[in-house]
Amino acid sequence: MSALFEPYTLRSLTIPNRIWMAPMCQYSAEGTGPDAGVPNDWHFTHYASRAVGGTGLVLVEATGVSPEGRISAADLGIWNDRQVEAFRRITAFLASHGTVPGIQLAHAGRKASTGRPWAGGGPVAVDDPEGWRPVGPSAVAYDEGHTVPAELGTDDIRRIVGEFADAARRALDAGFQVAEIHGAHGYLIGEFLSPESNRRTDAYGGSFENRTRFALEVVDAVRAVWPEELPLFFRISATDWLTENPEDPREGWTPDETVLFARELLARGVDLLDVSTGGLAPRASIPVEPNYQVPFAERVRTETGLPVAAVGLITDPVQAEKILTEGSADAVLIGREMLRDPYFARNASRALDGDIELPLPYGYAV
Ligand SMILES: Cc1cc2nc3c(=O)[nH]c(=O)nc-3n(C[C@H](O)[C@H](O)[C@H](O)COP(=O)(O)O)c2cc1C
């Protein structure tokens, strides 16, 4: 059988195959009122389709640990019981089809308070009903037109660490079996990691040890409430593409730092690194070609022994299979191709001699 269809066990959880859905914001929740951040019929249909499609693990999109942690008012949230209740319907359906339900816990930091991308995206004013003042490690705006974030004090940092832990508790209550901490794409944790966005002079800025402090505090707080038998993932931008670009004078987070950081994550009970790149600065030059992020994942896997998932323009089952058989990653995350084709995993199974069965209402008939 193809490597893609070999089950994968992390702690006590077995994921039935290695084709996983990447977290992708749907910008489809209510922004205000009692249903703010609550998954609705769109989210149910979107995630349920990928379970019917045979996906081994679905990572639900970046979900705000607090209202201010959403990148837009239309994001999902996991800060109240109403959200938990609505998530249960999704996780129960996924689990009943053998798909592991996972969730990405997120705080968008200074990138927050933006609009829905199909309505132009971009920053939403602080005084708009769907806007707010974003926060960040330092008072440095993400880009022109973005509000300068309020610099977080140490009490605020402690509160946000607690919000991640509360979100993890709620995620468990909602039926999720994998929690992923969003440390990539210039979200709050990534903002602390990179010297471009983190200009602090206290214990949370400056040296590698200080810039990684907030991230590791979040990991410790989440690991403390996330059950021993369930895996914890961390998504990182292995580089923010600043230091790699000779035309960009800014200093960024580097692949070497990612390797050092991955060792810390491993020691603290993170079970898998989801290796992405970029997102910190709008003008960073990102090369975009198939497998463009795979070498970063492979390097972490080889140099640290921490399991990794590869992501980024993986669109073809043969391509995905090769990433696994060449030892570059333990699993693949499929993003946009799974938007085009919710049955990506099932179709890969047909093409590559996999063992994904059709659900019974279809399977008995064809
Ligand atoms: C519509 C859309 C929404 C996304 N939302 C998120 C998100 O919520 N969290 C995240 O970490 N990455 C997000 N991403 C990035 C994807 O998870 C993935 O890393 C990226 O699309 C590259 O993979 P692909 O080439 O297979 O699409 C998003 C990407 C797209 C296209």
mmCIF file of C-alpha atoms and ligand atoms in Angstrom:
data_model
loop_
_atom_site.group_PDB
_atom_site.id
_atom_site.type_symbol
_atom_site.label_atom_id
_atom_site.label_comp_id
_atom_site.label_asym_id
_atom_site.label_seq_id
_atom_site.Cartn_x
_atom_site.Cartn_y
_atom_site.Cartn_z
ATOM 1 C CA MET A 1 0.000 0.000 0.000
ATOM 2 C CA SER A 2 1.108 3.564 -0.604
ATOM 3 C CA ALA A 3 2.764 5.446 2.252
ATOM 4 C CA LEU A 4 -0.073 7.981 2.098
ATOM 5 C CA PHE A 5 -2.524 5.398 3.388
ATOM 6 C CA GLU A 6 -0.474 4.041 6.263
ATOM 7 C CA PRO A 7 -2.097 4.954 9.574
ATOM 8 C CA TYR A 8 -0.057 7.224 11.801
ATOM 9 C CA THR A 9 -0.021 6.994 15.591
ATOM 10 C CA LEU A 10 0.943 9.935 17.789
ATOM 11 C CA ARG A 11 0.607 9.304 21.535
ATOM 12 C CA SER A 12 -2.618 7.219 21.832
ATOM 13 C CA LEU A 13 -4.271 8.617 18.718
ATOM 14 C CA THR A 14 -4.185 6.811 15.396
ATOM 15 C CA ILE A 15 -4.852 8.923 12.326
ATOM 16 C CA PRO A 16 -6.120 6.650 9.540
ATOM 17 C CA ASN A 17 -4.012 8.110 6.711
ATOM 18 C CA ARG A 18 -1.414 10.796 5.975
ATOM 19 C CA ILE A 19 -3.568 13.093 3.823
ATOM 20 C CA TRP A 20 -4.638 15.941 6.067
ATOM 21 C CA MET A 21 -6.567 19.151 5.495
ATOM 22 C CA ALA A 22 -4.630 22.381 6.107
ATOM 23 C CA PRO A 23 -6.294 25.008 8.292
ATOM 24 C CA MET A 24 -8.076 27.542 6.064
ATOM 25 C CA CYS A 25 -10.100 30.513 7.307
ATOM 26 C CA GLN A 26 -13.603 30.599 5.849
ATOM 27 C CA TYR A 27 -14.448 34.154 6.968
ATOM 28 C CA SER A 28 -18.030 32.923 7.275
ATOM 29 C CA ALA A 29 -19.018 33.386 10.913
ATOM 30 C CA GLU A 30 -21.095 36.193 12.381
ATOM 31 C CA GLY A 31 -18.880 39.064 13.505
ATOM 32 C CA THR A 32 -20.979 40.469 16.335
ATOM 33 C CA GLY A 33 -23.863 39.472 18.593
ATOM 34 C CA PRO A 34 -24.517 36.173 20.373
ATOM 35 C CA ASP A 35 -23.453 34.078 17.360
ATOM 36 C CA ALA A 36 -20.087 35.796 16.936
ATOM 37 C CA GLY A 37 -17.426 33.202 16.126
ATOM 38 C CA VAL A 38 -19.950 30.335 16.187
ATOM 39 C CA PRO A 39 -19.588 27.673 13.465
ATOM 40 C CA ASN A 40 -22.676 27.558 11.255
ATOM 41 C CA ASP A 41 -24.051 25.443 8.398
ATOM 42 C CA TRP A 42 -21.282 26.591 6.060
ATOM 43 C CA HIS A 43 -18.581 25.348 8.439
ATOM 44 C CA PHE A 44 -20.442 22.087 9.013
ATOM 45 C CA THR A 45 -20.803 21.394 5.304
ATOM 46 C CA HIS A 46 -17.237 22.461 4.532
ATOM 47 C CA TYR A 47 -15.619 20.191 7.124
ATOM 48 C CA ALA A 48 -18.103 17.334 6.793
ATOM 49 C CA SER A 49 -17.415 17.140 3.041
ATOM 50 C CA ARG A 50 -13.726 16.538 3.676
ATOM 51 C CA ALA A 51 -14.597 13.741 6.111
ATOM 52 C CA VAL A 52 -16.821 12.124 3.487
ATOM 53 C CA GLY A 53 -13.841 12.649 1.183
ATOM 54 C CA GLY A 54 -11.708 10.342 3.318
ATOM 55 C CA THR A 55 -9.339 12.946 4.806
ATOM 56 C CA GLY A 56 -7.330 11.452 7.686
ATOM 57 C CA LEU A 57 -7.235 14.604 9.804
ATOM 58 C CA VAL A 58 -9.107 17.868 9.357
ATOM 59 C CA LEU A 59 -7.466 20.885 10.938
ATOM 60 C CA VAL A 60 -10.243 23.403 11.466
ATOM 61 C CA GLU A 61 -9.230 26.923 10.491
ATOM 62 C CA ALA A 62 -7.521 29.508 12.691
ATOM 63 C CA THR A 63 -9.973 29.913 15.569
ATOM 64 C CA GLY A 64 -9.681 32.936 17.842
ATOM 65 C CA VAL A 65 -8.805 32.303 21.470
ATOM 66 C CA SER A 66 -10.448 35.690 22.150
ATOM 67 C CA PRO A 67 -12.474 38.212 20.130
ATOM 68 C CA GLU A 68 -9.402 40.409 19.589
ATOM 69 C CA GLY A 69 -7.433 37.304 18.497
ATOM 70 C CA ARG A 70 -9.500 36.875 15.311
ATOM 71 C CA ILE A 71 -7.915 38.187 12.129
ATOM 72 C CA SER A 72 -11.367 39.319 10.978
ATOM 73 C CA ALA A 73 -14.739 39.595 12.664
ATOM 74 C CA ALA A 74 -15.878 36.695 10.453
ATOM 75 C CA ASP A 75 -13.444 34.201 12.034
ATOM 76 C CA LEU A 76 -14.450 31.282 14.185
ATOM 77 C CA GLY A 77 -13.860 31.610 17.911
ATOM 78 C CA ILE A 78 -13.492 29.302 20.876
ATOM 79 C CA TRP A 79 -13.885 31.596 23.834
ATOM 80 C CA ASN A 80 -17.448 30.691 24.892
ATOM 81 C CA ASP A 81 -19.789 27.741 25.453
ATOM 82 C CA ARG A 82 -22.050 28.524 22.523
ATOM 83 C CA GLN A 83 -19.096 28.050 20.176
ATOM 84 C CA VAL A 84 -18.165 24.783 21.918
ATOM 85 C CA GLU A 85 -21.690 23.447 21.500
ATOM 86 C CA ALA A 86 -21.726 24.245 17.764
ATOM 87 C CA PHE A 87 -18.279 22.693 17.237
ATOM 88 C CA ARG A 88 -19.536 19.428 18.797
ATOM 89 C CA ARG A 89 -21.807 18.811 15.832
ATOM 90 C CA ILE A 90 -18.810 19.058 13.480
ATOM 91 C CA THR A 91 -16.394 16.968 15.544
ATOM 92 C CA ALA A 92 -19.012 14.239 16.095
ATOM 93 C CA PHE A 93 -19.679 13.970 12.364
ATOM 94 C CA LEU A 94 -15.989 13.883 11.480
ATOM 95 C CA ALA A 95 -15.268 11.221 14.093
ATOM 96 C CA SER A 96 -18.235 9.111 12.936
ATOM 97 C CA HIS A 97 -16.614 8.984 9.484
ATOM 98 C CA GLY A 98 -13.188 8.048 10.845
ATOM 99 C CA THR A 99 -11.683 11.507 10.323
ATOM 100 C CA VAL A 100 -9.723 12.932 13.244
ATOM 101 C CA PRO A 101 -11.031 16.391 14.213
ATOM 102 C CA GLY A 102 -8.277 18.941 14.908
ATOM 103 C CA ILE A 103 -8.385 22.679 15.507
ATOM 104 C CA GLN A 104 -5.928 25.513 15.092
ATOM 105 C CA LEU A 105 -5.904 27.843 18.108
ATOM 106 C CA ALA A 106 -4.983 31.345 17.040
ATOM 107 C CA HIS A 107 -4.304 34.907 18.027
ATOM 108 C CA ALA A 108 -3.763 37.202 15.070
ATOM 109 C CA GLY A 109 -1.964 39.933 17.038
ATOM 110 C CA ARG A 110 -1.205 43.030 14.968
ATOM 111 C CA LYS A 111 -2.672 41.495 11.782
ATOM 112 C CA ALA A 112 -6.143 41.494 13.353
ATOM 113 C CA SER A 113 -9.144 43.666 12.504
ATOM 114 C CA THR A 114 -9.279 43.059 8.769
ATOM 115 C CA GLY A 115 -12.186 42.443 6.396
ATOM 116 C CA ARG A 116 -13.354 39.435 4.431
ATOM 117 C CA PRO A 117 -10.883 38.894 1.551
ATOM 118 C CA TRP A 118 -13.580 38.745 -1.122
ATOM 119 C CA ALA A 119 -14.812 42.157 0.029
ATOM 120 C CA GLY A 120 -11.334 43.586 -0.442
ATOM 121 C CA GLY A 121 -9.732 42.394 2.812
ATOM 122 C CA GLY A 122 -7.568 45.093 4.325
ATOM 123 C CA PRO A 123 -7.689 46.777 7.695
ATOM 124 C CA VAL A 124 -11.011 47.613 9.351
ATOM 125 C CA ALA A 125 -11.033 50.834 11.393
ATOM 126 C CA VAL A 126 -10.956 50.639 15.171
ATOM 127 C CA ASP A 127 -14.350 52.425 15.444
ATOM 128 C CA ASP A 128 -16.097 50.155 12.896
ATOM 129 C CA PRO A 129 -18.570 47.696 14.528
ATOM 130 C CA GLU A 130 -16.408 44.892 13.077
ATOM 131 C CA GLY A 131 -13.069 46.510 13.987
ATOM 132 C CA TRP A 132 -10.879 46.823 17.071
ATOM 133 C CA ARG A 133 -7.416 47.938 18.121
ATOM 134 C CA PRO A 134 -5.011 45.081 17.490
ATOM 135 C CA VAL A 135 -2.254 44.145 19.916
ATOM 136 C CA GLY A 136 1.346 43.124 19.330
ATOM 137 C CA PRO A 137 4.723 42.679 20.955
ATOM 138 C CA SER A 138 5.673 46.221 19.903
ATOM 139 C CA ALA A 139 3.918 49.292 18.536
ATOM 140 C CA VAL A 140 4.884 48.464 14.936
ATOM 141 C CA ALA A 141 2.089 48.203 12.358
ATOM 142 C CA TYR A 142 1.880 45.190 10.034
ATOM 143 C CA ASP A 143 1.733 47.447 6.982
ATOM 144 C CA GLU A 144 0.720 50.884 5.811
ATOM 145 C CA GLY A 145 -2.956 51.426 6.542
ATOM 146 C CA HIS A 146 -2.941 48.953 9.425
ATOM 147 C CA THR A 147 -3.565 50.324 12.898
ATOM 148 C CA VAL A 148 -0.480 50.557 15.073
ATOM 149 C CA PRO A 149 -0.991 47.777 17.613
ATOM 150 C CA ALA A 150 -1.109 48.394 21.338
ATOM 151 C CA GLU A 151 2.101 47.029 22.832
ATOM 152 C CA LEU A 152 1.334 44.218 25.246
ATOM 153 C CA GLY A 153 2.392 44.557 28.881
ATOM 154 C CA THR A 154 3.513 41.530 30.847
ATOM 155 C CA ASP A 155 0.074 41.232 32.487
ATOM 156 C CA ASP A 156 -1.531 41.155 29.031
ATOM 157 C CA ILE A 157 0.929 38.470 27.938
ATOM 158 C CA ARG A 158 0.018 36.365 30.970
ATOM 159 C CA ARG A 159 -3.686 36.821 30.181
ATOM 160 C CA ILE A 160 -3.247 35.721 26.564
ATOM 161 C CA VAL A 161 -1.248 32.648 27.614
ATOM 162 C CA GLY A 162 -4.235 31.812 29.824
ATOM 163 C CA GLU A 163 -6.629 32.366 26.905
ATOM 164 C CA PHE A 164 -4.744 29.773 24.850
ATOM 165 C CA ALA A 165 -5.030 27.290 27.730
ATOM 166 C CA ASP A 166 -8.769 28.025 28.146
ATOM 167 C CA ALA A 167 -9.239 27.599 24.398
ATOM 168 C CA ALA A 168 -7.484 24.222 24.522
ATOM 169 C CA ARG A 169 -9.760 23.103 27.374
ATOM 170 C CA ARG A 170 -12.800 24.161 25.367
ATOM 171 C CA ALA A 171 -11.454 22.461 22.238
ATOM 172 C CA LEU A 172 -11.227 19.206 24.162
ATOM 173 C CA ASP A 173 -14.744 19.698 25.490
ATOM 174 C CA ALA A 174 -15.890 20.310 21.914
ATOM 175 C CA GLY A 175 -14.548 16.905 20.832
ATOM 176 C CA PHE A 176 -11.295 17.826 19.119
ATOM 177 C CA GLN A 177 -8.498 15.257 19.300
ATOM 178 C CA VAL A 178 -5.645 17.363 17.923
ATOM 179 C CA ALA A 179 -4.854 20.925 18.987
ATOM 180 C CA GLU A 180 -2.535 23.010 16.840
ATOM 181 C CA ILE A 181 -1.026 26.251 18.149
ATOM 182 C CA HIS A 182 -0.793 28.832 15.352
ATOM 183 C CA GLY A 183 2.747 30.165 15.584
ATOM 184 C CA ALA A 184 3.112 30.998 11.874
ATOM 185 C CA HIS A 185 2.201 33.642 9.288
ATOM 186 C CA GLY A 186 2.927 36.690 11.424
ATOM 187 C CA TYR A 187 0.178 35.923 13.925
ATOM 188 C CA LEU A 188 0.898 37.010 17.496
ATOM 189 C CA ILE A 189 3.269 34.154 18.379
ATOM 190 C CA GLY A 190 5.192 34.626 15.121
ATOM 191 C CA GLU A 191 5.344 38.364 15.840
ATOM 192 C CA PHE A 192 7.163 37.619 19.083
ATOM 193 C CA LEU A 193 9.551 35.222 17.309
ATOM 194 C CA SER A 194 10.701 37.665 14.622
ATOM 195 C CA PRO A 195 13.010 40.587 15.428
ATOM 196 C CA GLU A 196 11.229 42.595 12.707
ATOM 197 C CA SER A 197 7.983 42.787 14.681
ATOM 198 C CA ASN A 198 9.417 42.260 18.167
ATOM 199 C CA ARG A 199 11.416 45.306 19.264
ATOM 200 C CA ARG A 200 10.977 44.719 22.977
ATOM 201 C CA THR A 201 13.785 45.282 25.437
ATOM 202 C CA ASP A 202 12.285 43.225 28.291
ATOM 203 C CA ALA A 203 12.380 39.445 28.895
ATOM 204 C CA TYR A 204 10.215 38.872 25.761
ATOM 205 C CA GLY A 205 12.459 40.571 23.207
ATOM 206 C CA GLY A 206 16.024 40.662 21.923
ATOM 207 C CA SER A 207 17.792 37.312 22.222
ATOM 208 C CA PHE A 208 16.512 34.049 20.720
ATOM 209 C CA GLU A 209 15.691 32.891 24.235
ATOM 210 C CA ASN A 210 13.623 36.010 24.914
ATOM 211 C CA ARG A 211 11.821 36.069 21.538
ATOM 212 C CA THR A 212 10.783 32.423 21.975
ATOM 213 C CA ARG A 213 9.627 32.907 25.585
ATOM 214 C CA PHE A 214 5.985 33.779 24.804
ATOM 215 C CA ALA A 215 5.628 30.873 22.369
ATOM 216 C CA LEU A 216 7.035 28.416 24.889
ATOM 217 C CA GLU A 217 4.816 29.761 27.664
ATOM 218 C CA VAL A 218 1.815 29.150 25.409
ATOM 219 C CA VAL A 219 3.046 25.636 24.625
ATOM 220 C CA ASP A 220 3.537 24.838 28.324
ATOM 221 C CA ALA A 221 0.114 26.222 29.262
ATOM 222 C CA VAL A 222 -1.656 24.299 26.492
ATOM 223 C CA ARG A 223 0.284 21.079 27.085
ATOM 224 C CA ALA A 224 -0.653 21.280 30.777
ATOM 225 C CA VAL A 225 -4.383 21.119 29.981
ATOM 226 C CA TRP A 226 -4.276 19.030 26.770
ATOM 227 C CA PRO A 227 -4.481 15.323 27.673
ATOM 228 C CA GLU A 228 -1.298 13.246 27.758
ATOM 229 C CA GLU A 229 -2.810 10.763 25.322
ATOM 230 C CA LEU A 230 -3.622 13.350 22.627
ATOM 231 C CA PRO A 231 -1.149 15.036 20.269
ATOM 232 C CA LEU A 232 -0.291 18.718 20.215
ATOM 233 C CA PHE A 233 0.870 20.334 16.959
ATOM 234 C CA PHE A 234 2.578 23.666 16.418
ATOM 235 C CA ARG A 235 2.485 25.556 13.105
ATOM 236 C CA ILE A 236 5.557 27.623 12.354
ATOM 237 C CA SER A 237 6.830 29.824 9.576
ATOM 238 C CA ALA A 238 10.292 28.269 9.165
ATOM 239 C CA THR A 239 11.371 31.605 7.711
ATOM 240 C CA ASP A 240 9.574 34.906 7.260
ATOM 241 C CA TRP A 241 11.557 35.386 4.015
ATOM 242 C CA LEU A 242 13.241 38.559 5.235
ATOM 243 C CA THR A 243 16.788 37.392 5.943
ATOM 244 C CA GLU A 244 16.822 35.226 2.784
ATOM 245 C CA ASN A 245 16.135 38.218 0.552
ATOM 246 C CA PRO A 246 19.388 40.097 -0.198
ATOM 247 C CA GLU A 247 17.366 43.144 -1.276
ATOM 248 C CA ASP A 248 15.559 43.352 2.057
ATOM 249 C CA PRO A 249 17.623 44.923 4.839
ATOM 250 C CA ARG A 250 15.262 43.772 7.569
ATOM 251 C CA GLU A 251 16.210 41.014 9.983
ATOM 252 C CA GLY A 252 13.786 38.151 10.351
ATOM 253 C CA TRP A 253 13.200 34.711 11.815
ATOM 254 C CA THR A 254 15.460 32.153 10.122
ATOM 255 C CA PRO A 255 15.465 28.413 9.307
ATOM 256 C CA ASP A 256 18.407 27.940 11.712
ATOM 257 C CA GLU A 257 16.307 29.421 14.517
ATOM 258 C CA THR A 258 13.440 27.131 13.524
ATOM 259 C CA VAL A 259 15.651 24.082 14.062
ATOM 260 C CA LEU A 260 16.779 25.306 17.495
ATOM 261 C CA PHE A 261 13.187 26.134 18.410
ATOM 262 C CA ALA A 262 11.919 22.744 17.199
ATOM 263 C CA ARG A 263 14.241 21.059 19.728
ATOM 264 C CA GLU A 264 12.622 23.151 22.493
ATOM 265 C CA LEU A 265 9.154 22.200 21.266
ATOM 266 C CA LEU A 266 10.065 18.514 21.235
ATOM 267 C CA ALA A 267 11.365 18.740 24.809
ATOM 268 C CA ARG A 268 8.096 20.390 25.924
ATOM 269 C CA GLY A 269 5.762 17.770 24.522
ATOM 270 C CA VAL A 270 4.878 19.088 21.081
ATOM 271 C CA ASP A 271 4.275 16.045 18.889
ATOM 272 C CA LEU A 272 4.452 17.444 15.369
ATOM 273 C CA LEU A 273 5.634 20.606 13.646
ATOM 274 C CA ASP A 274 3.474 21.864 10.798
ATOM 275 C CA VAL A 275 6.052 23.675 8.681
ATOM 276 C CA SER A 276 4.898 26.685 6.696
ATOM 277 C CA THR A 277 6.683 29.966 5.849
ATOM 278 C CA GLY A 278 6.092 33.680 5.451
ATOM 279 C CA GLY A 279 3.255 35.935 6.494
ATOM 280 C CA LEU A 280 5.125 38.358 8.708
ATOM 281 C CA ALA A 281 5.685 41.121 6.187
ATOM 282 C CA PRO A 282 3.568 41.921 3.150
ATOM 283 C CA ARG A 283 6.534 42.755 0.911
ATOM 284 C CA ALA A 284 8.654 39.679 1.637
ATOM 285 C CA SER A 285 9.486 37.830 -1.574
ATOM 286 C CA ILE A 286 8.118 34.332 -1.321
ATOM 287 C CA PRO A 287 9.051 31.810 -4.010
ATOM 288 C CA VAL A 288 5.950 29.887 -4.925
ATOM 289 C CA GLU A 289 6.443 26.606 -6.739
ATOM 290 C CA PRO A 290 5.378 23.036 -5.935
ATOM 291 C CA ASN A 291 6.937 21.729 -2.690
ATOM 292 C CA TYR A 292 8.463 25.155 -1.960
ATOM 293 C CA GLN A 293 8.189 24.650 1.789
ATOM 294 C CA VAL A 294 9.070 20.949 1.913
ATOM 295 C CA PRO A 295 12.858 21.396 2.379
ATOM 296 C CA PHE A 296 12.231 23.335 5.611
ATOM 297 C CA ALA A 297 10.079 20.511 6.963
ATOM 298 C CA GLU A 298 12.629 17.899 5.928
ATOM 299 C CA ARG A 299 15.425 19.792 7.652
ATOM 300 C CA VAL A 300 13.523 19.909 10.966
ATOM 301 C CA ARG A 301 12.683 16.213 10.704
ATOM 302 C CA THR A 302 16.266 15.198 9.913
ATOM 303 C CA GLU A 303 18.041 17.456 12.390
ATOM 304 C CA THR A 304 15.707 17.193 15.378
ATOM 305 C CA GLY A 305 13.701 13.972 15.037
ATOM 306 C CA LEU A 306 10.477 15.937 15.623
ATOM 307 C CA PRO A 307 7.735 14.600 13.299
ATOM 308 C CA VAL A 308 6.652 17.110 10.650
ATOM 309 C CA ALA A 309 3.840 17.786 8.215
ATOM 310 C CA ALA A 310 4.676 19.427 4.893
ATOM 311 C CA VAL A 311 2.391 21.990 3.280
ATOM 312 C CA GLY A 312 2.386 24.297 0.272
ATOM 313 C CA LEU A 313 1.360 23.619 -3.318
ATOM 314 C CA ILE A 314 1.000 19.900 -2.830
ATOM 315 C CA THR A 315 -1.692 19.181 -5.390
ATOM 316 C CA ASP A 316 -1.086 15.709 -6.768
ATOM 317 C CA PRO A 317 -1.197 12.265 -5.076
ATOM 318 C CA VAL A 318 2.049 11.077 -6.709
ATOM 319 C CA GLN A 319 3.801 14.258 -5.585
ATOM 320 C CA ALA A 320 2.430 13.769 -2.057
ATOM 321 C CA GLU A 321 3.476 10.114 -1.959
ATOM 322 C CA LYS A 322 7.025 11.029 -2.963
ATOM 323 C CA ILE A 323 7.308 13.563 -0.119
ATOM 324 C CA LEU A 324 6.621 10.712 2.309
ATOM 325 C CA THR A 325 8.718 7.986 0.676
ATOM 326 C CA GLU A 326 11.718 10.301 0.382
ATOM 327 C CA GLY A 327 11.511 10.898 4.130
ATOM 328 C CA SER A 328 10.787 14.620 3.870
ATOM 329 C CA ALA A 329 7.695 14.507 6.073
ATOM 330 C CA ASP A 330 5.425 12.238 8.095
ATOM 331 C CA ALA A 331 2.216 13.606 6.567
ATOM 332 C CA VAL A 332 1.057 16.123 3.977
ATOM 333 C CA LEU A 333 -1.369 18.972 4.513
ATOM 334 C CA ILE A 334 -3.454 19.878 1.507
ATOM 335 C CA GLY A 335 -4.839 23.394 1.344
ATOM 336 C CA ARG A 336 -6.227 24.922 -1.814
ATOM 337 C CA GLU A 337 -6.390 21.636 -3.724
ATOM 338 C CA MET A 338 -8.780 20.408 -1.057
ATOM 339 C CA LEU A 339 -10.937 23.481 -1.650
ATOM 340 C CA ARG A 340 -11.113 22.475 -5.306
ATOM 341 C CA ASP A 341 -11.651 18.827 -4.528
ATOM 342 C CA PRO A 342 -13.151 17.793 -1.175
ATOM 343 C CA TYR A 343 -12.637 14.178 -2.273
ATOM 344 C CA PHE A 344 -8.876 14.630 -2.754
ATOM 345 C CA ALA A 345 -8.006 11.809 -0.336
ATOM 346 C CA ARG A 346 -10.575 9.435 -1.797
ATOM 347 C CA ASN A 347 -9.419 10.149 -5.343
ATOM 348 C CA ALA A 348 -5.782 9.677 -4.284
ATOM 349 C CA SER A 349 -6.781 6.347 -2.793
ATOM 350 C CA ARG A 350 -8.263 5.232 -6.113
ATOM 351 C CA ALA A 351 -5.198 6.408 -8.017
ATOM 352 C CA LEU A 352 -2.587 4.934 -5.678
ATOM 353 C CA ASP A 353 -4.028 1.705 -4.379
ATOM 354 C CA GLY A 354 -5.250 3.084 -1.085
ATOM 355 C CA ASP A 355 -7.815 1.593 1.262
ATOM 356 C CA ILE A 356 -10.303 4.413 1.746
ATOM 357 C CA GLU A 357 -13.798 2.972 1.578
ATOM 358 C CA LEU A 358 -16.808 4.890 0.362
ATOM 359 C CA PRO A 359 -19.282 5.776 3.140
ATOM 360 C CA LEU A 360 -21.974 3.100 3.441
ATOM 361 C CA PRO A 361 -24.820 5.028 1.740
ATOM 362 C CA TYR A 362 -22.596 5.179 -1.376
ATOM 363 C CA GLY A 363 -20.435 2.126 -0.914
ATOM 364 C CA TYR A 364 -23.155 -0.512 -0.945
ATOM 365 C CA ALA A 365 -24.515 0.914 -4.160
ATOM 366 C CA VAL A 366 -21.495 1.293 -6.425
HETATM 367 C C1 LIG B 1 -8.400 30.450 1.916
HETATM 368 C C2 LIG B 1 -7.194 30.176 2.772
HETATM 369 C C3 LIG B 1 -7.280 30.361 4.146
HETATM 370 C C4 LIG B 1 -6.177 30.074 4.967
HETATM 371 N N1 LIG B 1 -6.313 30.165 6.326
HETATM 372 C C5 LIG B 1 -5.309 29.724 7.125
HETATM 373 C C6 LIG B 1 -5.510 29.574 8.516
HETATM 374 O O1 LIG B 1 -6.600 29.764 9.043
HETATM 375 N N2 LIG B 1 -4.434 29.186 9.260
HETATM 376 C C7 LIG B 1 -3.220 28.902 8.692
HETATM 377 O O2 LIG B 1 -2.279 28.545 9.407
HETATM 378 N N3 LIG B 1 -3.044 28.964 7.369
HETATM 379 C C8 LIG B 1 -4.051 29.338 6.579
HETATM 380 N N4 LIG B 1 -3.893 29.299 5.214
HETATM 381 C C9 LIG B 1 -2.671 28.708 4.655
HETATM 382 C C10 LIG B 1 -2.911 27.223 4.348
HETATM 383 O O3 LIG B 1 -3.104 26.472 5.533
HETATM 384 C C11 LIG B 1 -1.717 26.612 3.579
HETATM 385 O O4 LIG B 1 -0.588 26.641 4.418
HETATM 386 C C12 LIG B 1 -1.413 27.364 2.294
HETATM 387 O O5 LIG B 1 -2.611 27.604 1.562
HETATM 388 C C13 LIG B 1 -0.443 26.583 1.400
HETATM 389 O O6 LIG B 1 -0.952 25.311 1.074
HETATM 390 P P1 LIG B 1 -1.682 25.031 -0.345
HETATM 391 O O7 LIG B 1 -0.703 25.441 -1.414
HETATM 392 O O8 LIG B 1 -1.956 23.554 -0.316
HETATM 393 O O9 LIG B 1 -2.926 25.863 -0.398
HETATM 394 C C14 LIG B 1 -4.953 29.634 4.381
HETATM 395 C C15 LIG B 1 -4.883 29.490 3.003
HETATM 396 C C16 LIG B 1 -5.985 29.739 2.193
HETATM 397 C C17 LIG B 1 -5.876 29.512 0.710
#
